[in-house]
Amino acid sequence: MTSSPAVAQRPHGRRSTPESRAWWLGQAMFFPAMIYVLAVIGLPFALAVIYAFSDIKVGSVGYHFVGFQNFSSILRSATFLRALYDSFVFTIGSQVLVLVGSTFLALALEKKFRGRGVVRFLMLLPWVAPVSIGAIGWKWILDSLYSVINWVLVRIPILHLDKFNPPQWLGEPALAMASVILVHTWRLLPFSTVILLAGLGAIPKDIPEAAEIDGAGFWRKMFQINIPMLLPILNVALLFGIVFTFTDMTVVYILTRGGPYDTTQVIPSLAFFTGVLGGDLSEGAAISLFMVPILVVVAFLMLRQAHRTEVT
Amino acid sequence: MAVVETRGLTKVFKQGELGAVNNVNLLTQEGEFLVFLGPSGSGKTTLLRMIAGLETPTAGEILIGGQDVTHLSPRERRIAMVFQSYALYPHLSVYNNIAFPLKAQKVPKEQHRQKVEWAAGLLGIGKLLHRKPRELSGGERQRVALARAIVREPTVFLLDEPLSNLDAKLRASAREELEEFHDRIKTTTIYVTHDQVEAMALGDRVVVLHQGVVRQIGTPREVYDEPADTFVATFLGSPPMNLLEADGVIVGFRPERFFPAGLLAPGGSPAETKLASQGGTRVPLRFHVEHSEYLGAERILYGILEGTRFRDKPVCARISSNILEIYAPKTTYDFAVPEPELKFFDAQTGKRIPPRPFSWQ
């Protein structure tokens, strides 16, 4: 066996050499992180897999292997298919809005202007504030009786809204989905904007300047120079956004609880309602496992992107 | 083609502070190669960026081809600029980089290919058109940047230290190419550099800038041989001019004009006869050599003067390798300066003044 000093290898011979102690120390330092990952991610994941192939319920005794029975029953369930569809609508809808919004925000906040620091701070608030507080605020804003949005809308004459029957933001399927998407967009926007601001900062100043001298106007500079140069970093923001959105149930849980009639139910919230609140652990586990293949693809793309990212 | 004129051009970045550029009045000539030369922080790049329209002047006017462009955007000025970093668009191929100005200025599409090929051909990069900028060497990038600049036949060419990212050897050949290139296209060119060799080699005229102020405008020969003040005298030339101060006057002479006394005897080599024929007398000085640098084509001797009122003042001499004598350190030699080679400056203002009688004792 050839040994190279650059590669950490377990040294041979007696235990007590300084070299071997360093090796053991290295292993020991690694340990807490391993335990953490195994306990918080590995164990629940393994449990979910085990449960998904059983008929286990809250309070049941013993383990009965049932094969793919849970999966096949889920696939026949209209509620699950609706949740799967809603998950995609929710993710795609909010990510499109986040991407467009954060690109404009980042381009605007990159320019120097008076009070930029304050605006940047305000822009970050939705991200730093606890989700529950933000979402409860939104719950009131969208409330059926006390909604400030409706209070404003009914007072705009050209809209001809019925004062006694204004839009039920959380009560009508399409509006409820739109509300959930908008609130989630509001939450994710700062994160994406900060990533893009960092990316914009990495674009050498003289490239947009060269484009200006070459005769490019505002739109050409934006769409042919700035945005293409931002693409690698936009990709990163998008992939993170997909993971954060596809696995998220906070906004749905607080605003609509999946309603009305399960029209805003997404996979994570359905899994939670079925498995935890409904007590059907095995089916809940099976539902949540449906996210795995999708997230694996996204994770793969993320890692590949991380290797390839180069701005210039 | 057009001439560029600046009138009282000033740029102050922070109110209350000294401007980066102060009251600069310039007028280029048609097809001229004008070089802005100065140390870093002298305002040369700011001046260029104002002409390009990338900085707004605090005061003053800019005229291109007689038209006031002070308040026009860069795209309306019909100029081209090559940046120090070349600023190639990293996501576009070389072809699309060069074609970008054509698209931006709405040149009919069917002319693009022919124009791009013309520009690429002129710079010998026809084979690189499908590559991305990151696949090019430094020299190739510089040519792409130049091709992108000439493709739409601009009225004025601005170049911001375009050679500073090249290694020394490539820089020399790129300089030569640039010179040849300018001879061919004959567009008015403004070139910014801190490198005096580049400035002297390329410029039809050189504008020497210091702290945002024009110190001198002249041909390379004028700024070198007839410096307008002590800044120009010491900024140009390596090593710089020897300066000695007495009686409110600074007297200066170039190290290469500080000769071993024996060489100045009449009837020597051609160079010497020429110096002798200039007729003047010479100023004999005792030169104590402290150390020397051997640079191949020449030697630089550093030392101090002995005797006279300038005892112990440091001076240096530049001796051509044609002179084979040995000048050993820690030894004193007889040197001399031909009197016509002495430059006089006012000690207060640093400005050049006419030659005057001067007592060395």
XYZ file of C-alpha atoms in Angstrom:
673
model
C 0.000 0.000 0.000
C 1.446 3.362 -0.908
C 0.869 6.074 1.592
C 0.758 9.707 0.651
C 1.102 12.334 3.341
C -1.634 14.461 1.793
C -4.310 11.851 2.352
C -5.484 11.228 5.884
C -5.040 7.568 6.641
C -5.227 5.591 9.751
C -1.611 5.214 10.758
C -0.212 1.759 11.384
C 1.591 0.568 14.441
C 1.249 1.586 18.033
C -1.666 3.711 19.136
C 0.100 6.394 21.090
C 2.058 8.218 18.384
C 1.085 11.893 17.942
C 0.027 11.036 14.412
C -2.467 8.419 15.512
C -3.832 10.684 18.231
C -4.457 13.366 15.609
C -6.306 10.824 13.493
C -8.568 9.863 16.375
C -9.150 13.485 17.264
C -10.187 14.135 13.671
C -12.700 11.300 13.807
C -14.029 12.540 17.141
C -14.555 16.077 15.858
C -16.553 14.693 12.999
C -18.804 12.735 15.302
C -21.274 15.349 16.606
C -22.197 16.376 13.093
C -22.745 12.748 12.125
C -24.952 12.128 15.154
C -26.929 15.255 14.456
C -27.590 14.341 10.844
C -28.457 10.759 11.728
C -30.783 11.676 14.604
C -32.612 14.582 13.023
C -32.699 13.541 9.384
C -31.626 9.921 9.015
C -33.780 8.409 11.739
C -37.080 10.105 10.808
C -36.442 9.288 7.173
C -35.802 5.627 7.980
C -38.907 5.562 10.168
C -40.972 7.103 7.378
C -39.801 4.391 4.993
C -40.552 1.658 7.534
C -43.988 3.110 8.342
C -44.908 3.590 4.713
C -44.786 -0.161 4.155
C -46.888 -0.982 7.225
C -50.393 -0.463 8.512
C -49.223 1.329 11.624
C -51.581 3.858 13.235
C -51.252 5.980 16.355
C -51.792 3.575 19.212
C -51.464 0.369 17.212
C -49.331 -2.427 18.557
C -46.893 -4.431 16.487
C -45.712 -4.034 12.928
C -47.449 -5.539 9.926
C -45.709 -5.318 6.628
C -48.244 -4.510 3.917
C -46.023 -3.894 0.915
C -47.086 -1.166 -1.485
C -50.666 -1.132 -0.262
C -50.398 2.385 1.178
C -48.914 3.749 -2.012
C -51.525 2.230 -4.243
C -54.363 3.476 -2.077
C -52.848 6.960 -2.051
C -52.537 6.977 -5.825
C -56.260 6.159 -6.097
C -57.178 8.929 -3.673
C -58.540 12.090 -5.297
C -57.371 14.160 -2.328
C -53.766 13.098 -2.861
C -53.855 13.748 -6.597
C -55.344 17.164 -5.912
C -52.582 17.854 -3.353
C -49.930 16.771 -5.822
C -51.404 19.119 -8.425
C -51.678 21.938 -5.862
C -48.092 21.417 -4.788
C -46.934 22.046 -8.334
C -49.213 25.054 -8.781
C -48.029 26.439 -5.452
C -44.341 25.860 -6.205
C -44.320 27.001 -9.813
C -46.618 29.959 -9.181
C -44.660 31.316 -6.267
C -41.252 30.656 -7.868
C -42.176 32.540 -11.043
C -43.272 35.502 -8.951
C -40.221 35.258 -6.706
C -37.826 35.143 -9.653
C -39.325 38.082 -11.478
C -39.824 40.071 -8.304
C -36.405 39.440 -6.850
C -34.654 40.192 -10.144
C -36.307 43.596 -10.293
C -35.760 44.226 -6.590
C -32.107 43.258 -6.804
C -31.492 45.426 -9.869
C -33.210 48.345 -8.151
C -31.498 47.903 -4.805
C -28.111 47.635 -6.452
C -28.336 51.249 -7.632
C -27.140 53.846 -5.193
C -29.861 56.096 -3.821
C -30.639 57.946 -0.629
C -32.039 55.617 2.002
C -30.942 52.444 0.239
C -29.825 50.900 3.528
C -33.274 51.406 5.055
C -35.038 49.963 2.020
C -32.729 46.950 2.035
C -33.488 46.389 5.701
C -37.243 46.659 5.193
C -37.021 44.297 2.250
C -35.352 41.693 4.478
C -38.038 41.800 7.175
C -40.371 39.095 5.809
C -37.434 36.708 5.905
C -36.182 37.518 9.390
C -39.585 37.756 11.070
C -40.990 34.459 12.378
C -43.171 32.808 9.764
C -46.097 32.436 12.109
C -46.229 36.153 12.876
C -46.088 37.090 9.218
C -48.672 34.537 8.228
C -51.046 35.493 11.050
C -50.740 39.111 9.941
C -51.715 37.996 6.480
C -54.584 35.956 7.876
C -56.092 39.170 9.200
C -55.323 41.072 6.018
C -57.206 38.381 4.078
C -59.931 37.809 6.682
C -63.520 37.349 5.521
C -64.871 40.178 7.689
C -61.975 42.442 8.620
C -59.842 42.295 5.479
C -58.115 45.645 4.865
C -57.783 44.712 1.226
C -61.535 44.444 0.884
C -62.006 47.604 2.933
C -59.953 49.414 0.284
C -61.389 47.601 -2.728
C -65.056 48.273 -1.970
C -64.259 51.967 -1.765
C -62.859 52.088 -5.291
C -65.931 53.020 -7.353
C -64.888 51.602 -10.731
C -64.555 48.080 -9.323
C -68.312 47.934 -8.508
C -67.782 45.485 -5.655
C -70.700 44.439 -3.498
C -70.036 45.951 -0.098
C -71.809 43.067 1.630
C -70.253 40.312 -0.405
C -66.621 41.193 -1.068
C -64.091 38.643 -2.384
C -63.502 35.841 0.119
C -59.729 35.620 -0.168
C -59.397 32.421 1.780
C -62.852 31.052 1.053
C -62.910 30.643 -2.729
C -60.676 27.981 -4.266
C -58.918 30.154 -6.870
C -58.542 33.136 -4.561
C -57.318 30.924 -1.736
C -54.599 29.447 -3.932
C -53.642 32.910 -5.142
C -53.469 34.154 -1.548
C -51.302 31.264 -0.418
C -48.977 31.786 -3.361
C -48.718 35.528 -2.761
C -47.964 35.175 0.938
C -45.323 32.555 0.263
C -43.824 34.784 -2.423
C -43.736 37.627 0.081
C -41.818 35.360 2.439
C -39.269 34.021 -0.036
C -38.612 37.252 -1.908
C -35.936 38.580 0.480
C -33.896 35.388 0.374
C -33.836 35.304 -3.386
C -33.141 39.038 -3.602
C -30.159 38.768 -1.299
C -28.712 35.924 -3.376
C -29.175 37.977 -6.532
C -27.696 41.104 -4.974
C -24.586 39.117 -4.150
C -24.517 37.834 -7.729
C -24.954 41.310 -9.167
C -22.117 42.557 -7.031
C -19.900 39.955 -8.660
C -20.562 41.256 -12.180
C -17.694 43.585 -13.070
C -19.014 47.149 -13.393
C -17.335 47.764 -16.699
C -19.331 45.120 -18.558
C -22.666 46.970 -18.338
C -20.715 50.158 -19.026
C -19.211 48.650 -22.143
C -22.720 47.705 -23.256
C -23.845 51.281 -22.736
C -20.992 52.629 -24.828
C -21.684 49.998 -27.462
C -25.075 51.626 -27.772
C -27.329 49.333 -25.753
C -30.403 50.937 -24.224
C -31.974 50.046 -20.902
C -33.884 46.959 -22.058
C -31.103 45.521 -24.176
C -28.651 45.982 -21.340
C -31.095 44.296 -18.983
C -32.070 41.316 -21.126
C -28.901 40.714 -23.103
C -26.226 41.557 -20.539
C -27.382 41.792 -16.925
C -29.895 38.946 -16.778
C -27.826 36.442 -18.808
C -24.852 37.164 -16.560
C -27.091 36.647 -13.535
C -28.402 33.301 -14.809
C -26.068 31.006 -12.872
C -26.938 32.711 -9.620
C -30.625 32.886 -10.585
C -30.479 29.116 -10.956
C -29.157 28.749 -7.450
C -31.900 30.993 -6.078
C -34.520 29.047 -8.014
C -33.366 25.632 -6.831
C -33.298 26.762 -3.208
C -36.703 28.341 -3.698
C -38.136 25.082 -5.056
C -36.881 23.134 -2.069
C -38.195 25.723 0.384
C -41.579 25.822 -1.327
C -42.188 22.198 -2.148
C -41.505 21.070 1.405
C -43.243 23.973 3.102
C -46.628 23.777 4.785
C -46.524 26.720 7.212
C -48.302 29.227 5.019
C -50.973 26.741 3.965
C -51.396 25.464 7.513
C -51.856 28.911 9.032
C -53.909 30.558 6.293
C -56.265 27.887 4.940
C -55.523 24.525 6.569
C -55.692 23.176 3.044
C -59.200 24.452 2.465
C -61.589 25.290 1.017
C -62.420 21.651 0.115
C -58.702 20.687 0.026
C -58.089 23.064 -2.888
C -54.937 24.484 -1.301
C -53.774 21.235 0.220
C -50.136 20.525 -0.670
C -48.259 17.285 -0.118
C -46.492 18.288 3.132
C -49.717 19.603 4.677
C -51.677 16.545 3.540
C -49.039 14.268 5.031
C -49.215 16.203 8.267
C -53.015 16.179 8.432
C -53.203 12.476 7.573
C -50.281 11.185 9.571
C -50.147 13.425 12.637
C -53.593 14.941 13.106
C -55.434 11.994 11.541
C -53.274 9.441 13.285
C -52.728 7.356 10.152
C -48.940 7.196 10.431
C -48.389 4.739 7.626
C -50.357 6.666 5.039
C -48.875 9.992 6.152
C -45.400 8.521 5.778
C -46.240 7.170 2.341
C -47.534 10.576 1.232
C -44.419 12.363 2.389
C -42.220 9.803 0.610
C -43.690 10.976 -2.682
C -41.641 14.137 -2.291
C -38.371 12.195 -2.282
C -37.909 11.565 -6.037
C -38.757 15.165 -6.871
C -36.393 16.575 -4.270
C -33.623 14.172 -5.281
C -33.733 15.564 -8.805
C -33.639 19.123 -7.486
C -30.801 18.308 -5.103
C -28.824 16.747 -7.942
C -29.309 19.842 -10.081
C -28.322 22.058 -7.174
C -25.082 20.220 -6.587
C -24.235 20.225 -10.259
C -24.954 23.934 -10.462
C -22.788 24.618 -7.444
C -19.863 23.024 -9.233
C -20.407 24.869 -12.452
C -21.266 28.324 -11.179
C -18.953 30.864 -12.692
C -19.979 34.398 -13.358
C -17.186 35.377 -15.685
C -13.839 60.962 -37.652
C -13.874 63.833 -35.288
C -11.885 65.912 -32.884
C -12.510 65.920 -29.150
C -12.467 69.118 -27.173
C -12.863 69.731 -23.461
C -13.462 73.170 -22.010
C -12.871 73.762 -18.331
C -13.736 70.147 -17.604
C -13.917 69.460 -13.876
C -15.016 66.525 -11.783
C -15.393 66.735 -8.032
C -16.440 63.456 -6.396
C -16.857 64.717 -2.848
C -17.944 68.238 -2.249
C -15.303 70.355 -0.582
C -12.500 68.095 -1.688
C -9.998 68.671 -4.416
C -11.425 67.604 -7.765
C -10.289 64.428 -9.471
C -10.093 66.494 -12.649
C -9.652 70.261 -12.532
C -10.347 72.684 -15.345
C -8.957 70.626 -18.203
C -8.837 72.264 -21.620
C -7.856 69.993 -24.464
C -8.237 69.885 -28.197
C -7.248 66.831 -30.186
C -6.299 66.954 -33.804
C -8.029 65.004 -36.541
C -6.874 61.383 -36.487
C -4.466 62.055 -33.690
C -3.198 59.516 -31.170
C -3.361 61.405 -27.897
C -2.050 59.817 -24.712
C -3.092 60.750 -21.174
C -0.113 59.979 -18.979
C 0.023 60.265 -15.232
C 0.539 58.343 -12.019
C -2.407 56.554 -10.461
C -4.870 59.021 -9.000
C -3.920 61.695 -11.491
C -7.439 61.805 -12.914
C -6.594 60.398 -16.329
C -9.191 57.638 -16.218
C -11.847 59.982 -14.811
C -11.124 62.369 -17.664
C -11.502 59.558 -20.182
C -14.726 58.334 -18.558
C -16.185 61.820 -18.777
C -15.384 61.933 -22.469
C -17.038 58.523 -22.811
C -20.108 59.697 -20.922
C -19.713 57.262 -18.032
C -19.145 60.086 -15.531
C -21.033 63.358 -15.417
C -18.735 66.380 -15.234
C -19.185 68.763 -12.316
C -18.399 71.656 -14.634
C -17.201 72.267 -18.158
C -18.086 71.073 -21.622
C -17.148 68.228 -23.904
C -17.364 68.597 -27.659
C -16.991 65.790 -30.154
C -16.771 66.830 -33.766
C -17.911 70.307 -32.815
C -21.107 69.073 -31.186
C -21.677 69.633 -27.477
C -22.092 66.141 -26.021
C -21.742 67.047 -22.341
C -25.269 65.932 -21.558
C -25.599 63.085 -24.045
C -25.608 59.454 -22.984
C -22.667 57.252 -24.003
C -24.690 55.627 -26.796
C -25.433 59.000 -28.371
C -21.769 59.973 -28.560
C -20.829 57.399 -31.201
C -17.568 56.567 -29.522
C -15.929 53.246 -28.798
C -14.019 52.320 -25.705
C -11.668 49.517 -24.787
C -11.569 48.871 -21.058
C -8.586 47.860 -18.998
C -10.290 44.543 -18.259
C -11.560 44.403 -21.878
C -15.104 43.974 -20.465
C -15.981 41.240 -22.947
C -19.459 39.802 -22.500
C -18.613 36.434 -20.925
C -21.810 34.677 -21.992
C -21.491 35.618 -25.674
C -19.226 34.090 -28.297
C -16.517 36.204 -29.873
C -18.758 36.665 -32.914
C -21.650 37.923 -30.801
C -19.346 40.097 -28.746
C -18.172 41.859 -31.877
C -21.680 41.983 -33.337
C -23.186 43.437 -30.157
C -22.588 47.111 -31.037
C -24.075 46.488 -34.490
C -27.228 45.006 -32.985
C -27.422 47.728 -30.361
C -27.161 50.432 -32.996
C -29.657 48.706 -35.261
C -27.333 48.157 -38.196
C -29.297 46.081 -40.766
C -28.874 42.416 -39.956
C -27.536 41.353 -43.351
C -24.476 43.561 -42.858
C -23.491 42.005 -39.527
C -21.552 39.012 -40.769
C -19.570 40.977 -43.285
C -18.682 43.714 -40.780
C -17.761 41.293 -38.007
C -15.539 39.387 -40.414
C -13.919 42.597 -41.558
C -13.100 43.651 -37.986
C -11.976 40.172 -36.986
C -9.814 39.946 -40.094
C -8.189 43.280 -39.356
C -7.096 41.957 -35.973
C -6.335 38.401 -37.060
C -8.946 36.700 -34.894
C -11.086 35.267 -37.692
C -10.541 31.737 -36.386
C -11.760 32.503 -32.875
C -15.269 33.693 -33.709
C -17.075 30.702 -32.204
C -15.144 30.728 -28.922
C -16.216 32.128 -25.589
C -14.072 34.854 -23.965
C -12.938 32.515 -21.188
C -11.334 30.264 -23.796
C -9.070 33.061 -25.038
C -5.623 34.193 -23.947
C -4.990 37.726 -22.716
C -3.703 38.910 -26.075
C -6.652 37.403 -27.915
C -9.116 39.035 -25.543
C -7.507 42.371 -26.154
C -7.944 41.915 -29.891
C -11.575 40.942 -29.480
C -12.104 44.098 -27.438
C -10.452 46.135 -30.197
C -12.504 44.420 -32.881
C -15.676 45.123 -30.945
C -14.620 48.757 -30.751
C -13.868 49.280 -34.440
C -16.700 47.233 -35.910
C -19.127 50.132 -36.081
C -16.478 52.595 -37.244
C -16.662 55.024 -34.338
C -15.748 58.685 -34.560
C -13.461 58.490 -31.566
C -11.606 55.661 -29.935
C -11.000 55.615 -26.203
C -8.559 53.139 -24.692
C -8.126 52.740 -20.951
C -4.798 51.061 -20.198
C -5.529 48.259 -22.664
C -2.068 46.735 -22.381
C -1.699 46.604 -18.628
C -3.118 43.078 -18.334
C -0.590 41.601 -20.749
C 2.773 40.216 -19.777
C 5.832 42.277 -20.591
C 6.786 40.516 -23.810
C 3.274 40.481 -25.226
C 2.881 44.118 -24.264
C 5.715 45.177 -26.525
C 4.299 43.373 -29.553
C 0.746 44.508 -28.771
C 2.010 48.085 -28.600
C 3.516 47.769 -32.016
C 0.293 46.260 -33.379
C -1.748 49.017 -31.853
C 0.454 51.599 -33.518
C 0.134 49.906 -36.876
C -3.590 49.537 -36.330
C -4.004 53.243 -35.673
C -2.014 54.084 -38.790
C -4.459 51.982 -40.775
C -7.781 53.207 -39.402
C -6.683 56.768 -38.601
C -9.445 57.396 -36.091
C -8.893 59.982 -33.417
C -7.693 57.973 -30.434
C -7.333 58.829 -26.778
C -5.222 56.430 -24.811
C -4.789 56.345 -21.048
C -1.691 54.889 -19.469
C 0.616 55.242 -16.505
C 3.469 53.710 -18.463
C 5.747 56.373 -19.900
C 7.283 53.989 -22.403
C 3.842 53.264 -23.867
C 3.023 56.949 -23.879
C 6.225 57.940 -25.652
C 6.042 55.086 -28.137
C 2.384 55.470 -29.116
C 1.485 59.092 -28.683
C 1.475 61.729 -31.368
C 1.129 63.981 -28.374
C 1.237 63.250 -24.655
C -0.883 64.958 -22.018
C 0.876 64.733 -18.672
C -1.618 64.844 -15.799
C -1.025 65.205 -12.089
C -3.684 65.633 -9.390
C -6.328 66.313 -11.988
C -4.383 69.118 -13.633
C -2.743 69.113 -17.061
C 0.945 69.722 -16.480
C 2.051 69.665 -20.090
C 0.796 68.764 -23.545
C 3.348 68.064 -26.210
C 5.000 65.564 -28.478
C 6.968 62.834 -26.719
C 10.143 64.719 -27.569
C 8.828 67.949 -26.075
C 7.635 66.463 -22.797
C 10.884 64.566 -22.372
C 13.417 67.140 -23.516
C 11.589 70.309 -22.608
C 9.588 69.483 -19.464
C 7.301 72.289 -18.387
C 7.858 71.746 -14.682
C 9.666 69.597 -12.169
C 6.804 67.078 -12.014
C 7.049 66.328 -15.720
C 10.832 66.320 -15.474
C 10.832 63.659 -12.782
C 7.824 61.651 -13.907
C 9.308 60.995 -17.339
C 12.584 59.221 -17.665
C 13.908 56.353 -15.654
C 15.812 57.135 -13.558
C 14.300 60.633 -13.384
C 16.042 63.918 -14.013
C 18.630 64.980 -11.441
C 17.443 68.134 -9.690
C 19.624 70.456 -7.602
C 18.265 73.476 -5.794
C 20.054 76.723 -4.915
C 19.260 80.431 -4.846
C 15.554 79.956 -5.588
C 16.365 78.031 -8.740
C 16.247 74.326 -9.463
C 18.694 73.136 -12.033
C 18.158 69.768 -13.649
C 19.895 67.436 -16.048
C 19.043 63.994 -17.343
C 21.150 61.055 -16.068
C 22.075 60.167 -19.664
C 23.474 63.677 -20.122
C 25.770 63.323 -17.132
C 28.902 62.173 -18.906
C 32.294 60.967 -17.829
C 34.385 64.098 -18.434
C 36.803 62.327 -20.748
C 34.043 61.625 -23.277
C 33.283 65.257 -23.781
C 36.684 66.108 -25.180
C 36.396 67.394 -28.769
C 37.192 64.987 -31.576
C 35.801 61.804 -30.032
C 32.980 59.595 -31.266
C 30.113 61.033 -33.363
C 27.949 61.560 -30.305
C 30.705 63.485 -28.667
C 31.427 65.699 -31.652
C 27.787 66.563 -31.766
C 27.836 67.562 -28.143
C 31.029 69.497 -28.687
C 29.564 71.221 -31.706
C 26.655 72.446 -29.654
C 29.315 74.796 -28.713
C 28.535 75.450 -25.114
C 30.827 75.017 -22.259
C 30.431 72.222 -19.828
C 29.961 72.008 -16.103
C 32.574 69.747 -14.509
C 31.395 67.845 -11.445
C 33.108 65.351 -9.169
C 30.928 62.230 -8.950
C 31.406 59.760 -6.144
C 29.870 56.466 -7.293
C 28.165 54.534 -4.513
C 26.667 51.645 -6.374
C 25.792 50.692 -9.905
C 23.151 48.656 -11.673
C 24.061 46.698 -14.751
C 21.049 46.645 -17.115
C 22.636 45.119 -20.195
C 22.333 47.949 -22.676
C 23.313 50.471 -20.057
C 24.565 51.003 -16.565
C 23.001 53.218 -13.949
C 25.456 54.748 -11.505
C 24.104 56.090 -8.239
C 26.224 58.375 -6.135
C 26.750 61.807 -4.645
C 28.470 64.949 -5.796
C 31.736 66.063 -4.267
C 32.990 69.600 -3.992
C 30.898 72.541 -5.273
C 27.934 73.818 -3.280
C 26.056 70.587 -3.998
C 28.331 68.439 -1.912
C 26.671 65.132 -0.905
C 23.605 65.707 -3.084
C 22.480 62.420 -4.660
C 22.585 62.200 -8.442
C 22.701 59.389 -10.926
C 24.250 58.817 -14.308
C 23.180 56.568 -17.132
C 26.083 55.190 -19.083
C 25.592 53.453 -22.397
C 27.158 50.026 -22.734
C 29.203 51.394 -25.653
C 31.391 52.933 -22.996
C 33.570 50.185 -21.672
C 35.278 51.970 -18.800
C 34.765 50.517 -15.365
C 33.217 52.702 -12.707
C 33.873 51.092 -9.387
C 31.772 51.824 -6.321
C 33.242 53.998 -3.581
C 35.415 55.808 -6.085
C 35.259 59.387 -7.293
C 35.356 60.268 -11.010
C 35.370 63.425 -13.089
C 32.009 63.862 -14.750
C 30.481 66.798 -16.583
C 27.213 68.091 -18.013
C 27.163 70.052 -21.283
C 25.706 73.424 -20.452
C 22.868 73.326 -23.074
C 21.563 70.208 -21.326
C 20.807 72.066 -18.116
C 17.125 72.844 -17.457
C 16.119 75.562 -15.042
C 13.000 75.646 -12.889
C 11.593 78.105 -10.424
C 12.056 76.656 -6.928
C 8.749 78.092 -5.719
C 6.394 77.085 -8.494
C 8.399 74.289 -10.058
C 7.742 75.860 -13.472
C 10.367 75.943 -16.157
C 12.284 79.207 -16.530
C 14.755 80.294 -19.205
C 18.437 79.399 -18.729
C 20.304 81.827 -16.554
C 23.792 82.281 -15.178
C 24.234 79.911 -12.305
C 26.979 79.656 -9.796
C 28.093 76.116 -9.009
C 30.529 77.103 -6.327
